[in-house]
PDB file of C-alpha atoms and ligand atoms in Angstrom:
ATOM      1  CA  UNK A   1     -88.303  60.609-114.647  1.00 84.00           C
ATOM      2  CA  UNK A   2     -85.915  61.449-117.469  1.00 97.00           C
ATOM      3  CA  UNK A   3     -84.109  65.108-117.178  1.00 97.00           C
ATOM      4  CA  UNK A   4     -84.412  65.998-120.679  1.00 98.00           C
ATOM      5  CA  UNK A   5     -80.729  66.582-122.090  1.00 98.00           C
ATOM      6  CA  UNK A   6     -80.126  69.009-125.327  1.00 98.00           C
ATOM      7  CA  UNK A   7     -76.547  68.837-127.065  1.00 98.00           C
ATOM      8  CA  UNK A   8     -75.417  71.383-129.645  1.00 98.00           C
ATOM      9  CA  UNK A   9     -72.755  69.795-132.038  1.00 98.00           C
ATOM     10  CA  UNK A  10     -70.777  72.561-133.306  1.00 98.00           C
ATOM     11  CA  UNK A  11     -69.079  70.294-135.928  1.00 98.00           C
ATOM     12  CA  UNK A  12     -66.185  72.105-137.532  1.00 98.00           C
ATOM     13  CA  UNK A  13     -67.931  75.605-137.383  1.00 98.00           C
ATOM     14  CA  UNK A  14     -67.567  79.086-135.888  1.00 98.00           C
ATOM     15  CA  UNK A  15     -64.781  80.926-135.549  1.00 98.00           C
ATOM     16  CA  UNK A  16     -62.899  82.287-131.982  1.00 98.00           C
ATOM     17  CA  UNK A  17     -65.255  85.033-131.399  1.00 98.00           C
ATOM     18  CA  UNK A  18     -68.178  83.867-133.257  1.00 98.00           C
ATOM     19  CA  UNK A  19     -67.451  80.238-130.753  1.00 98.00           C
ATOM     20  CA  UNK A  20     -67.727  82.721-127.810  1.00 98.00           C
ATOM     21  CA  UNK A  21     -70.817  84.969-128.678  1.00 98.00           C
ATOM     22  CA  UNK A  22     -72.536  81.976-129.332  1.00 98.00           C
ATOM     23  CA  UNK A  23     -71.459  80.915-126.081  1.00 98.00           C
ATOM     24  CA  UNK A  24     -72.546  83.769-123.912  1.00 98.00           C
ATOM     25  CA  UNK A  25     -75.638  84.375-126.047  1.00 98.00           C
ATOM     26  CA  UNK A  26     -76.896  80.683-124.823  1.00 98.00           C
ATOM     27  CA  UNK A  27     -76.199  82.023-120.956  1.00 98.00           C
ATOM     28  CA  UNK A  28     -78.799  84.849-121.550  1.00 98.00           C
ATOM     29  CA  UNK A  29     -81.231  82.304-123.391  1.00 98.00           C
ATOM     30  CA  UNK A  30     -81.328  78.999-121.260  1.00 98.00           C
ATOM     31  CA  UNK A  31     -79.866  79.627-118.272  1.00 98.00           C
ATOM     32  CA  UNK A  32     -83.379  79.998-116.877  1.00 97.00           C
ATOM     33  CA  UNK A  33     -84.336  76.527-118.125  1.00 97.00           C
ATOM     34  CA  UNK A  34     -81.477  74.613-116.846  1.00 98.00           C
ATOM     35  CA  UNK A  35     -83.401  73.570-113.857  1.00 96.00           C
ATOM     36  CA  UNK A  36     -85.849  71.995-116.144  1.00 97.00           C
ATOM     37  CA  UNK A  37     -83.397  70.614-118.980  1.00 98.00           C
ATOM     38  CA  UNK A  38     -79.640  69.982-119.135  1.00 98.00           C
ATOM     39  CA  UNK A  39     -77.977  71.523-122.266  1.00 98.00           C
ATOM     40  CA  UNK A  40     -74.141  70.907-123.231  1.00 98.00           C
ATOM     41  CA  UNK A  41     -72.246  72.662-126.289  1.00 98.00           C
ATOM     42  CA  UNK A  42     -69.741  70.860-127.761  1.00 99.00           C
ATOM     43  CA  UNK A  43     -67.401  73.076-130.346  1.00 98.00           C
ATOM     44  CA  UNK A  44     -64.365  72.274-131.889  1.00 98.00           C
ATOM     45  CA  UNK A  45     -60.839  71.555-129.841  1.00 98.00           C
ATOM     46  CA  UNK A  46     -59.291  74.785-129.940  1.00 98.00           C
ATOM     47  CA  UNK A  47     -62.358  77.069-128.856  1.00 98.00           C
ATOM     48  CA  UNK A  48     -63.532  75.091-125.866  1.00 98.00           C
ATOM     49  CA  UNK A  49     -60.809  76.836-122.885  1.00 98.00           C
ATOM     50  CA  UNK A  50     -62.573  80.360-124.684  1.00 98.00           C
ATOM     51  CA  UNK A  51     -66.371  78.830-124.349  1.00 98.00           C
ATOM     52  CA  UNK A  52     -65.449  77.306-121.165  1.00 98.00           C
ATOM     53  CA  UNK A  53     -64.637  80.976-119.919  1.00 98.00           C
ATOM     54  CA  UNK A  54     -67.861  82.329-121.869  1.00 98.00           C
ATOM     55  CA  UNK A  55     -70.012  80.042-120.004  1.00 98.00           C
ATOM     56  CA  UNK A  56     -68.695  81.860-116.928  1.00 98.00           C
ATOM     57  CA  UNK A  57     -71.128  80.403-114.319  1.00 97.00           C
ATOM     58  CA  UNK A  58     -73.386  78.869-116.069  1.00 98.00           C
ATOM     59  CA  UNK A  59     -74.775  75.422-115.589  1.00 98.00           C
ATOM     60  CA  UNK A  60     -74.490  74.837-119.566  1.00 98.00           C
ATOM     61  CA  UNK A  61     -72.053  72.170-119.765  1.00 98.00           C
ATOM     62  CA  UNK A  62     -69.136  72.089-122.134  1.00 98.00           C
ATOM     63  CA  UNK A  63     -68.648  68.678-124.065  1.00 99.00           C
ATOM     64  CA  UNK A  64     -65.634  67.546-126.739  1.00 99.00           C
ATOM     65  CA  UNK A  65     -66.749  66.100-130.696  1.00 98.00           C
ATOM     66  CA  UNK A  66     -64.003  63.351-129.890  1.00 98.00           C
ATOM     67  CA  UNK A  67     -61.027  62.127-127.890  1.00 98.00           C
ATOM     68  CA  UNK A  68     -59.079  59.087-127.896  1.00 98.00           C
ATOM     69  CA  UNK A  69     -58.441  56.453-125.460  1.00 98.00           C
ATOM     70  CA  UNK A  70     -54.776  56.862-124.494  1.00 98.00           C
ATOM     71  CA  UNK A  71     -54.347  59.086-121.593  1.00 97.00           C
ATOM     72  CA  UNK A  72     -50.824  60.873-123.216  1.00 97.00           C
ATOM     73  CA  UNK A  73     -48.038  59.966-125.686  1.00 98.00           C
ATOM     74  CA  UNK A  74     -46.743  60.057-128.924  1.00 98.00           C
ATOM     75  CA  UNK A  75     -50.210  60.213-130.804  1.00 98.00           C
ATOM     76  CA  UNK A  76     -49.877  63.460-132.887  1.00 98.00           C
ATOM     77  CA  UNK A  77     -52.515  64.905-132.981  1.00 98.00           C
ATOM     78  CA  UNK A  78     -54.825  63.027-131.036  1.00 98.00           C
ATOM     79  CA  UNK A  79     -56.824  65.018-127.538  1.00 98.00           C
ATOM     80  CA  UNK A  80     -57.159  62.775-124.188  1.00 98.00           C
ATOM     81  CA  UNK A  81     -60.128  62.606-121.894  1.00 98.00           C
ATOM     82  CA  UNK A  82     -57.345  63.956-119.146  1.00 98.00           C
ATOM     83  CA  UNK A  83     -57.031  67.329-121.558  1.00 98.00           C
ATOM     84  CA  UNK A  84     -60.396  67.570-121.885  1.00 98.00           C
ATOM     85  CA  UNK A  85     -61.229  67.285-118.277  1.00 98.00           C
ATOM     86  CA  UNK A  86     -58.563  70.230-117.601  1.00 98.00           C
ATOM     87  CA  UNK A  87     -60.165  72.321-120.027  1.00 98.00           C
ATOM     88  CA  UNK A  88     -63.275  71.903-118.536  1.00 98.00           C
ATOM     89  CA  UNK A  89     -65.506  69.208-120.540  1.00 98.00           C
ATOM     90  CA  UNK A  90     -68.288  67.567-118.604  1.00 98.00           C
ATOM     91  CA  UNK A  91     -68.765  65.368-121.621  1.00 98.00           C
ATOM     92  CA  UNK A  92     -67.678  64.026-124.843  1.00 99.00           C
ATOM     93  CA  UNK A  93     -69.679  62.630-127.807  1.00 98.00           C
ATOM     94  CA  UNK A  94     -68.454  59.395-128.890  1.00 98.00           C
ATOM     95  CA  UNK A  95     -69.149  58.213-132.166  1.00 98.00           C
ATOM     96  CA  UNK A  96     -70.302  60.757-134.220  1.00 98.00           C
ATOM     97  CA  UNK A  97     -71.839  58.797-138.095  1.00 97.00           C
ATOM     98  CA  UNK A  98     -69.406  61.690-139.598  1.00 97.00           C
ATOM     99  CA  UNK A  99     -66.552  60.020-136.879  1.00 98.00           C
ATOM    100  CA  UNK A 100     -67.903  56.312-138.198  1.00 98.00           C
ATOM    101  CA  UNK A 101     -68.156  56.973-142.013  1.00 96.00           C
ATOM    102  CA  UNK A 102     -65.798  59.847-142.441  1.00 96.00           C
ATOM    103  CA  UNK A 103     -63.237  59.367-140.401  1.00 96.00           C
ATOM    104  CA  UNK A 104     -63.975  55.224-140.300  1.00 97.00           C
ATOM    105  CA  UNK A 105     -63.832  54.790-136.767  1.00 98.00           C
ATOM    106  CA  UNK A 106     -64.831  51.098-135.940  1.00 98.00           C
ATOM    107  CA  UNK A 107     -66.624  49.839-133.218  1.00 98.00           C
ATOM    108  CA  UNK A 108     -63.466  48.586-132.005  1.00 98.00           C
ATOM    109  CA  UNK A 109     -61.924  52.036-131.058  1.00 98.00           C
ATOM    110  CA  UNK A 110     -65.038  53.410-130.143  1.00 98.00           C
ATOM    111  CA  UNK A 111     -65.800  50.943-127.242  1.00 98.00           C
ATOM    112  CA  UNK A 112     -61.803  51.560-126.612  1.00 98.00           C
ATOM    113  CA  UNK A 113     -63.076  55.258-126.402  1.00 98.00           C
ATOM    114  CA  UNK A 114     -66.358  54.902-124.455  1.00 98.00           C
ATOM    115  CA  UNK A 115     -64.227  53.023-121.628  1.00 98.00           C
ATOM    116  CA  UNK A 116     -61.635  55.413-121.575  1.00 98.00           C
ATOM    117  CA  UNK A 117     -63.748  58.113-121.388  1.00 98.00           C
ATOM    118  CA  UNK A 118     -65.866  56.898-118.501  1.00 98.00           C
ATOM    119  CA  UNK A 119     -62.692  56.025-116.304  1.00 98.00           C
ATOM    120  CA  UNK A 120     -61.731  59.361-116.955  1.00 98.00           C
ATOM    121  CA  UNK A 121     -64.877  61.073-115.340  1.00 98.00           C
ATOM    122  CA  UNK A 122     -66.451  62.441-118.318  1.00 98.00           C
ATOM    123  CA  UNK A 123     -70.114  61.747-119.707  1.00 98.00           C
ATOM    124  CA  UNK A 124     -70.178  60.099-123.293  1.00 98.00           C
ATOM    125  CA  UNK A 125     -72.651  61.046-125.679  1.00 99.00           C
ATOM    126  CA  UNK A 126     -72.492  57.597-127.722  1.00 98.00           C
ATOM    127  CA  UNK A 127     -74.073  57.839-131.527  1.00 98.00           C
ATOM    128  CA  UNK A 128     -75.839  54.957-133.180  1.00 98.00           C
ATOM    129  CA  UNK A 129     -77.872  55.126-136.617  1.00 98.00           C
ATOM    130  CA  UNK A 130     -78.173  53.172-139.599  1.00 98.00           C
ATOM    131  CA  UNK A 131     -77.460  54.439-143.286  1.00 97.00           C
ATOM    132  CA  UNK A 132     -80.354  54.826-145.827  1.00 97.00           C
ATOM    133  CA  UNK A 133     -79.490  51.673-147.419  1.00 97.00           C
ATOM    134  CA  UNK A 134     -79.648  49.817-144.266  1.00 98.00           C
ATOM    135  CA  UNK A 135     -83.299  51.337-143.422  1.00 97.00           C
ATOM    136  CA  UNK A 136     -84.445  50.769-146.506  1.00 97.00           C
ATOM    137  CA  UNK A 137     -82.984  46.909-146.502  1.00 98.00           C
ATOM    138  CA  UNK A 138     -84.928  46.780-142.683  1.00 98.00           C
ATOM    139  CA  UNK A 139     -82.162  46.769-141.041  1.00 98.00           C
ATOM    140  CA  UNK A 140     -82.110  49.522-138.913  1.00 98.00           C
ATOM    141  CA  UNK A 141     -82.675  47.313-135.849  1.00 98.00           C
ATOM    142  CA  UNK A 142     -79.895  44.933-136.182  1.00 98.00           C
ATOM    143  CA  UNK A 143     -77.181  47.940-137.384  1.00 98.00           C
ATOM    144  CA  UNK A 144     -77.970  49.740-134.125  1.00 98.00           C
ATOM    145  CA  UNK A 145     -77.881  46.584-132.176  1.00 98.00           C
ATOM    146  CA  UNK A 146     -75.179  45.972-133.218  1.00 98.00           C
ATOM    147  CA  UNK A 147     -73.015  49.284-132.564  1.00 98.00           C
ATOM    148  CA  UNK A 148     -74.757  49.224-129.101  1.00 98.00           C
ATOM    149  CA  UNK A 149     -73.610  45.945-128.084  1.00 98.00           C
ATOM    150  CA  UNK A 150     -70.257  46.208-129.789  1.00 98.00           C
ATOM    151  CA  UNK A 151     -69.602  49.461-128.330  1.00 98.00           C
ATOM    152  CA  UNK A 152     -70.428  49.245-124.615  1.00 98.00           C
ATOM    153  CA  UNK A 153     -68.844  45.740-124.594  1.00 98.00           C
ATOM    154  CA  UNK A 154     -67.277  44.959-121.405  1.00 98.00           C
ATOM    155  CA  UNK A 155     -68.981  48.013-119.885  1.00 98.00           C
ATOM    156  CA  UNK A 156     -70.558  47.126-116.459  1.00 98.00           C
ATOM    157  CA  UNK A 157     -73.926  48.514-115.179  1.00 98.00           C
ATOM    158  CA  UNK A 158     -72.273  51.084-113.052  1.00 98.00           C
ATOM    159  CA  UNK A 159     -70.360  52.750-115.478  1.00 98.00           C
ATOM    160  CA  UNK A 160     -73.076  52.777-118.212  1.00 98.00           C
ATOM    161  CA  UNK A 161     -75.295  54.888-116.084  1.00 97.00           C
ATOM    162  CA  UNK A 162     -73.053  58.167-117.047  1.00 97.00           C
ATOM    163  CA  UNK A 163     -73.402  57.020-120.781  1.00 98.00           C
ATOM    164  CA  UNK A 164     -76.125  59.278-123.155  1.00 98.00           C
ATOM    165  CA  UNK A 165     -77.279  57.561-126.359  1.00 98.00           C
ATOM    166  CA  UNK A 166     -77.887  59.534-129.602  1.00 98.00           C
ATOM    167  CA  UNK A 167     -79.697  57.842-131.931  1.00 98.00           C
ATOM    168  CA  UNK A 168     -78.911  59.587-134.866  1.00 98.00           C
ATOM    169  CA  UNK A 169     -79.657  58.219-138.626  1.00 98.00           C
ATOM    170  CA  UNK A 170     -77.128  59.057-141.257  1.00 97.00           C
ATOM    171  CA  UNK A 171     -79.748  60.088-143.811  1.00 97.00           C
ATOM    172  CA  UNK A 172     -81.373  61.891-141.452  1.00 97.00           C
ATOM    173  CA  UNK A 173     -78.000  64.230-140.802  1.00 96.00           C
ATOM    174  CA  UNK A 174     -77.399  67.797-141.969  1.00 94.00           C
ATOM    175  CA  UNK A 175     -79.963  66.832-144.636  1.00 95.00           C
ATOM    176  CA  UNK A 176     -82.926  68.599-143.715  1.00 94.00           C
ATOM    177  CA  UNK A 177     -84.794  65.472-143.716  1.00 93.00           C
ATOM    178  CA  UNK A 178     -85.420  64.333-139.867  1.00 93.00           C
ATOM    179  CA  UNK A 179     -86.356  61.064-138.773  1.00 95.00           C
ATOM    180  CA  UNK A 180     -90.647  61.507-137.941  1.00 97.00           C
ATOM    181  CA  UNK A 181     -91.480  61.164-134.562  1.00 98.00           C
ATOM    182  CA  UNK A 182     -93.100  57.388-134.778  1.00 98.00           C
ATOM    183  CA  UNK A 183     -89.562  56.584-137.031  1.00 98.00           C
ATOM    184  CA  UNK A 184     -87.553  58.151-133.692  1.00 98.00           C
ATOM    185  CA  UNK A 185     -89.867  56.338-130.938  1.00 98.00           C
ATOM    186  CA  UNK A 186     -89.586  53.533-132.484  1.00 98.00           C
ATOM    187  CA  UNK A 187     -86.391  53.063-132.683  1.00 98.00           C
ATOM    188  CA  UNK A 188     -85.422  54.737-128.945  1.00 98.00           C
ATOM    189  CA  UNK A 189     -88.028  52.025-127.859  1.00 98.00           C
ATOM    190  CA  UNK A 190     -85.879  49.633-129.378  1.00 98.00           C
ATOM    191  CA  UNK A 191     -82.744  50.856-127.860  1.00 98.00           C
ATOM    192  CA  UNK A 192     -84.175  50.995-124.711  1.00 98.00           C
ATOM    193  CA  UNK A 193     -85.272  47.084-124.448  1.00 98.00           C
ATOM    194  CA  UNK A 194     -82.091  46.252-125.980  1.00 98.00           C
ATOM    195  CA  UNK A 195     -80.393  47.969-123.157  1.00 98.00           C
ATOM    196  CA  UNK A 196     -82.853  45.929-120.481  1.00 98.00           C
ATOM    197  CA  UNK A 197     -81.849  43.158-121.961  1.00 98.00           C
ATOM    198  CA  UNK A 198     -78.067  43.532-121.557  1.00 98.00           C
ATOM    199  CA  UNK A 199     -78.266  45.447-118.795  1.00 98.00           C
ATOM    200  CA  UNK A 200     -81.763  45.379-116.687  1.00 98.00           C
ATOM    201  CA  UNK A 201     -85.101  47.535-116.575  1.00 98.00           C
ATOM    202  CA  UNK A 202     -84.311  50.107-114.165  1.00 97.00           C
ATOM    203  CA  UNK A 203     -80.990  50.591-115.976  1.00 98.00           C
ATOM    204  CA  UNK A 204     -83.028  51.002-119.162  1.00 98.00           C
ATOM    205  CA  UNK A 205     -85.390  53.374-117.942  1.00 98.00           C
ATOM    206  CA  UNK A 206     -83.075  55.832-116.348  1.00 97.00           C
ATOM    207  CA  UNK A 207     -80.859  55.676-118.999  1.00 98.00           C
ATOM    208  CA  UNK A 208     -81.344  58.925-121.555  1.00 98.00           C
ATOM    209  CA  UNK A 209     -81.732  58.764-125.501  1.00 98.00           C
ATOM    210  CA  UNK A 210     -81.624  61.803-127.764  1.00 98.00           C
ATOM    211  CA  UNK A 211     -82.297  61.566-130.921  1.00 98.00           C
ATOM    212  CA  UNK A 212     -80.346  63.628-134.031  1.00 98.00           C
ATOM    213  CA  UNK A 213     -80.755  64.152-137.466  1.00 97.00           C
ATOM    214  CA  UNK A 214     -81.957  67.488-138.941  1.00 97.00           C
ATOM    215  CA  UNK A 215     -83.554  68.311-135.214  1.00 98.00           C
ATOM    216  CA  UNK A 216     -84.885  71.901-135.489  1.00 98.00           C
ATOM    217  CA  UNK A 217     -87.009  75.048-133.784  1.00 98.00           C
ATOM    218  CA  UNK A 218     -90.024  73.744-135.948  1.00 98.00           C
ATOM    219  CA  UNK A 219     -89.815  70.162-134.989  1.00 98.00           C
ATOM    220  CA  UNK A 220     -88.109  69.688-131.760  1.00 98.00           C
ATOM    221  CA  UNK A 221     -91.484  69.943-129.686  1.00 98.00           C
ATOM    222  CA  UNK A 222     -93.149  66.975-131.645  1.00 98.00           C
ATOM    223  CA  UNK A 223     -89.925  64.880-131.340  1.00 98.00           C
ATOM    224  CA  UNK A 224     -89.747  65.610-127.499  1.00 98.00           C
ATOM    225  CA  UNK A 225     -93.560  64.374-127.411  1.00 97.00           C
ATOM    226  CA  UNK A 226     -92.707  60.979-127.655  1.00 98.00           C
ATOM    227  CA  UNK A 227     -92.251  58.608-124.440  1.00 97.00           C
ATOM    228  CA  UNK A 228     -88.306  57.397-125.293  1.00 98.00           C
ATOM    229  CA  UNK A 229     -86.992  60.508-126.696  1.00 98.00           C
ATOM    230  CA  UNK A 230     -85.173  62.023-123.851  1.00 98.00           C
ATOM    231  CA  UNK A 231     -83.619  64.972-125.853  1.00 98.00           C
ATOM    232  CA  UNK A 232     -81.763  66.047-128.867  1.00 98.00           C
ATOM    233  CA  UNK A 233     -78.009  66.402-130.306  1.00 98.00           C
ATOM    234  CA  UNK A 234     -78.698  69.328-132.883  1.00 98.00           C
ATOM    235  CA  UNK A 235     -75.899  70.154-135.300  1.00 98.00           C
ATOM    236  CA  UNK A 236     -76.783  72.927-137.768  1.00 98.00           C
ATOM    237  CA  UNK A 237     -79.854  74.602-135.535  1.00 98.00           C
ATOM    238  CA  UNK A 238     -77.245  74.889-132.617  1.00 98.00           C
ATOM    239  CA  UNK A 239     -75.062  77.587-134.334  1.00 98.00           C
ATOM    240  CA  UNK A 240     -78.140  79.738-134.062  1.00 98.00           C
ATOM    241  CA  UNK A 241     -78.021  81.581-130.675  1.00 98.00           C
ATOM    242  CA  UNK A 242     -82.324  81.236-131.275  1.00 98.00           C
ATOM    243  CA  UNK A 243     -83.208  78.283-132.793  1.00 98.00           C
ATOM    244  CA  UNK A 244     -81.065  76.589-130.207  1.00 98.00           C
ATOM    245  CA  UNK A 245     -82.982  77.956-127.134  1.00 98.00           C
ATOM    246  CA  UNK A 246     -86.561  77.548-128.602  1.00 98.00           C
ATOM    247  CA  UNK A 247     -85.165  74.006-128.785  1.00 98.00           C
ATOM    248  CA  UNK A 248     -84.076  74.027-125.415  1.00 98.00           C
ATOM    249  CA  UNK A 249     -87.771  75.281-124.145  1.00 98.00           C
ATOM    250  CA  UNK A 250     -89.204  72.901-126.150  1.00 98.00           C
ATOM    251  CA  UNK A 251     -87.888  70.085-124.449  1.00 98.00           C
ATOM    252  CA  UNK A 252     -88.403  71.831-121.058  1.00 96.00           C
ATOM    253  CA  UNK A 253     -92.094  71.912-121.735  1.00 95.00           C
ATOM    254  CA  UNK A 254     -92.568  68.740-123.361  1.00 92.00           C
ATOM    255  CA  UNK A 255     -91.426  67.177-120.647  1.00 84.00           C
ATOM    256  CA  UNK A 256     -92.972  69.252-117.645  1.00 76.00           C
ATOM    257  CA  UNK A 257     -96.293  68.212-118.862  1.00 60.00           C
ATOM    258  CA  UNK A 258     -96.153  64.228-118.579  1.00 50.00           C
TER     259      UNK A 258
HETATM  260  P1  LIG B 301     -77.897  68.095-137.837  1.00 72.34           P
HETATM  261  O1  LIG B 301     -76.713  67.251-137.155  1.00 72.34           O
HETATM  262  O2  LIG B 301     -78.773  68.598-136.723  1.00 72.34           O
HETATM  263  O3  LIG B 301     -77.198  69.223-138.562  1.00 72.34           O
HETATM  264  O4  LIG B 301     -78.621  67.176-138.757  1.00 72.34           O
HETATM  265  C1  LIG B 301     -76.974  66.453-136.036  1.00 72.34           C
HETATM  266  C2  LIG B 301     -75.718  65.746-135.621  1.00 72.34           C
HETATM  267  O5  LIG B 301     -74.958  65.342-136.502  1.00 72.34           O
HETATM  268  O6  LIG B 301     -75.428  65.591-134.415  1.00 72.34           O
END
């Protein structure tokens, strides 16, 4: 049985105190439903040492948007795993589409990253998802392939077992328009025989899949309902201290009833 796992992606948002109210208003919201659901929030670089501290004792875990793979040096403005750990992060999404098509990360330095970050001790959040283009040319299936088995090259069964996949389609991100719940099984289905058959079944079915992409308080619960979606990574519903947590007992209940 899956622990269901819900991430809030800050993105570049909040503020200092805005970061930390958010923070502390998530304590008095989930902290009843962690026994049920594991929840992370992962804000921007320079508020996580103040929403470490705002998460006081809380079991909500505290994850990075990004690191990179060297452990220290001259790489201005770069953050390692080793500075995240000392800060506090649990975890560290890996991958982001806005990381991939902004930034134009390849899946190159992102493998570089997932390895780095797993011999560091923290637990990646790897992102996959295909463009609109690529859905509507069918190829959804081979693009996430594709970043999967590029990305977790050279990564052996051991290791791979602290790795979360987001399956997250571009189109489907900060647009308002979510993947439906067949588009998101389908495709989590997909990742998870793909992952069976590069890794093996019991691997695969232990292994947890969010999905992301416009993930909200109206349609979290009918995402959760399907068999291979294991949780979400919500962007803009996880700045609000209330959408966040009905998203959060959605995915506690969804699961709790299988
Ligand atoms: P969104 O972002 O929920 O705002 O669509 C999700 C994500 O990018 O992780």
């Amino acid at each position: 049985m899956r622990k269901p796992f819900i991430g809030g992606n800050w993105k570049m948002n909040t503020d200092s105190a805005g970061a930390v109210d958010l923070a502390k208003g998530l304590t008095q919201k989930c902290d009843s439903m962690l026994d049920r659901v594991d929840v992370a929030v992962c804000p921007p670089f320079v508020y996580l040492a103040a929403v470490r501290e705002a998460l006081g004792s809380s079991a909500i875990g505290l994850g990075a948007q990004d690191m990179y793979f060297e452990p220290k040096g001259a790489f201005t403005g770069e953050i390692s795993c080793q500075m995240l750990k000392d800060v506090g992060c649990s975890y560290v999404i890996i991958g982001h589409s806005e990381r991939r098509h902004v930034i134009g990360e390849t899946d190159e330095l992102l493998n570089k990253k997932l390895i780095a970050a797993i011999d560091a001790g923290l637990l990646p959040i790897f992102c996959v998802g295909e463009l609109l283009e690529q859905r509507k040319a069918e190829k959804t299936g081979q693009v996430v392939k594709e970043q999967i088995e590029k990305g977790m090259a050279g990564i052996s069964v051991e290791k791979a077992k602290t790795i979360t996949i987001a399956y997250e389609p571009v189109w489907a991100i900060g647009t308002g328009v979510n993947a439906t719940p067949g588009q998101a099984q389908e495709v989590h289905l997909m990742i998870r025989q793909l992952l069976a058959s590069m890794y093996n079944d019991s691997f695969a079915e232990q292994l947890r899949i969010q999905y992301g992409g416009s993930a909200n308080a109206a349609n979290a619960a009918e995402l959760m309902a399907q068999a291979d979606v294991d949780g979400l990574l919500v962007g803009g519903a996880s700045l609000k201290v209330n959408d966040f947590a009905v998203i959060v007992e959605a995915a506690a209940k969804a699961k709790s009833q299988v």
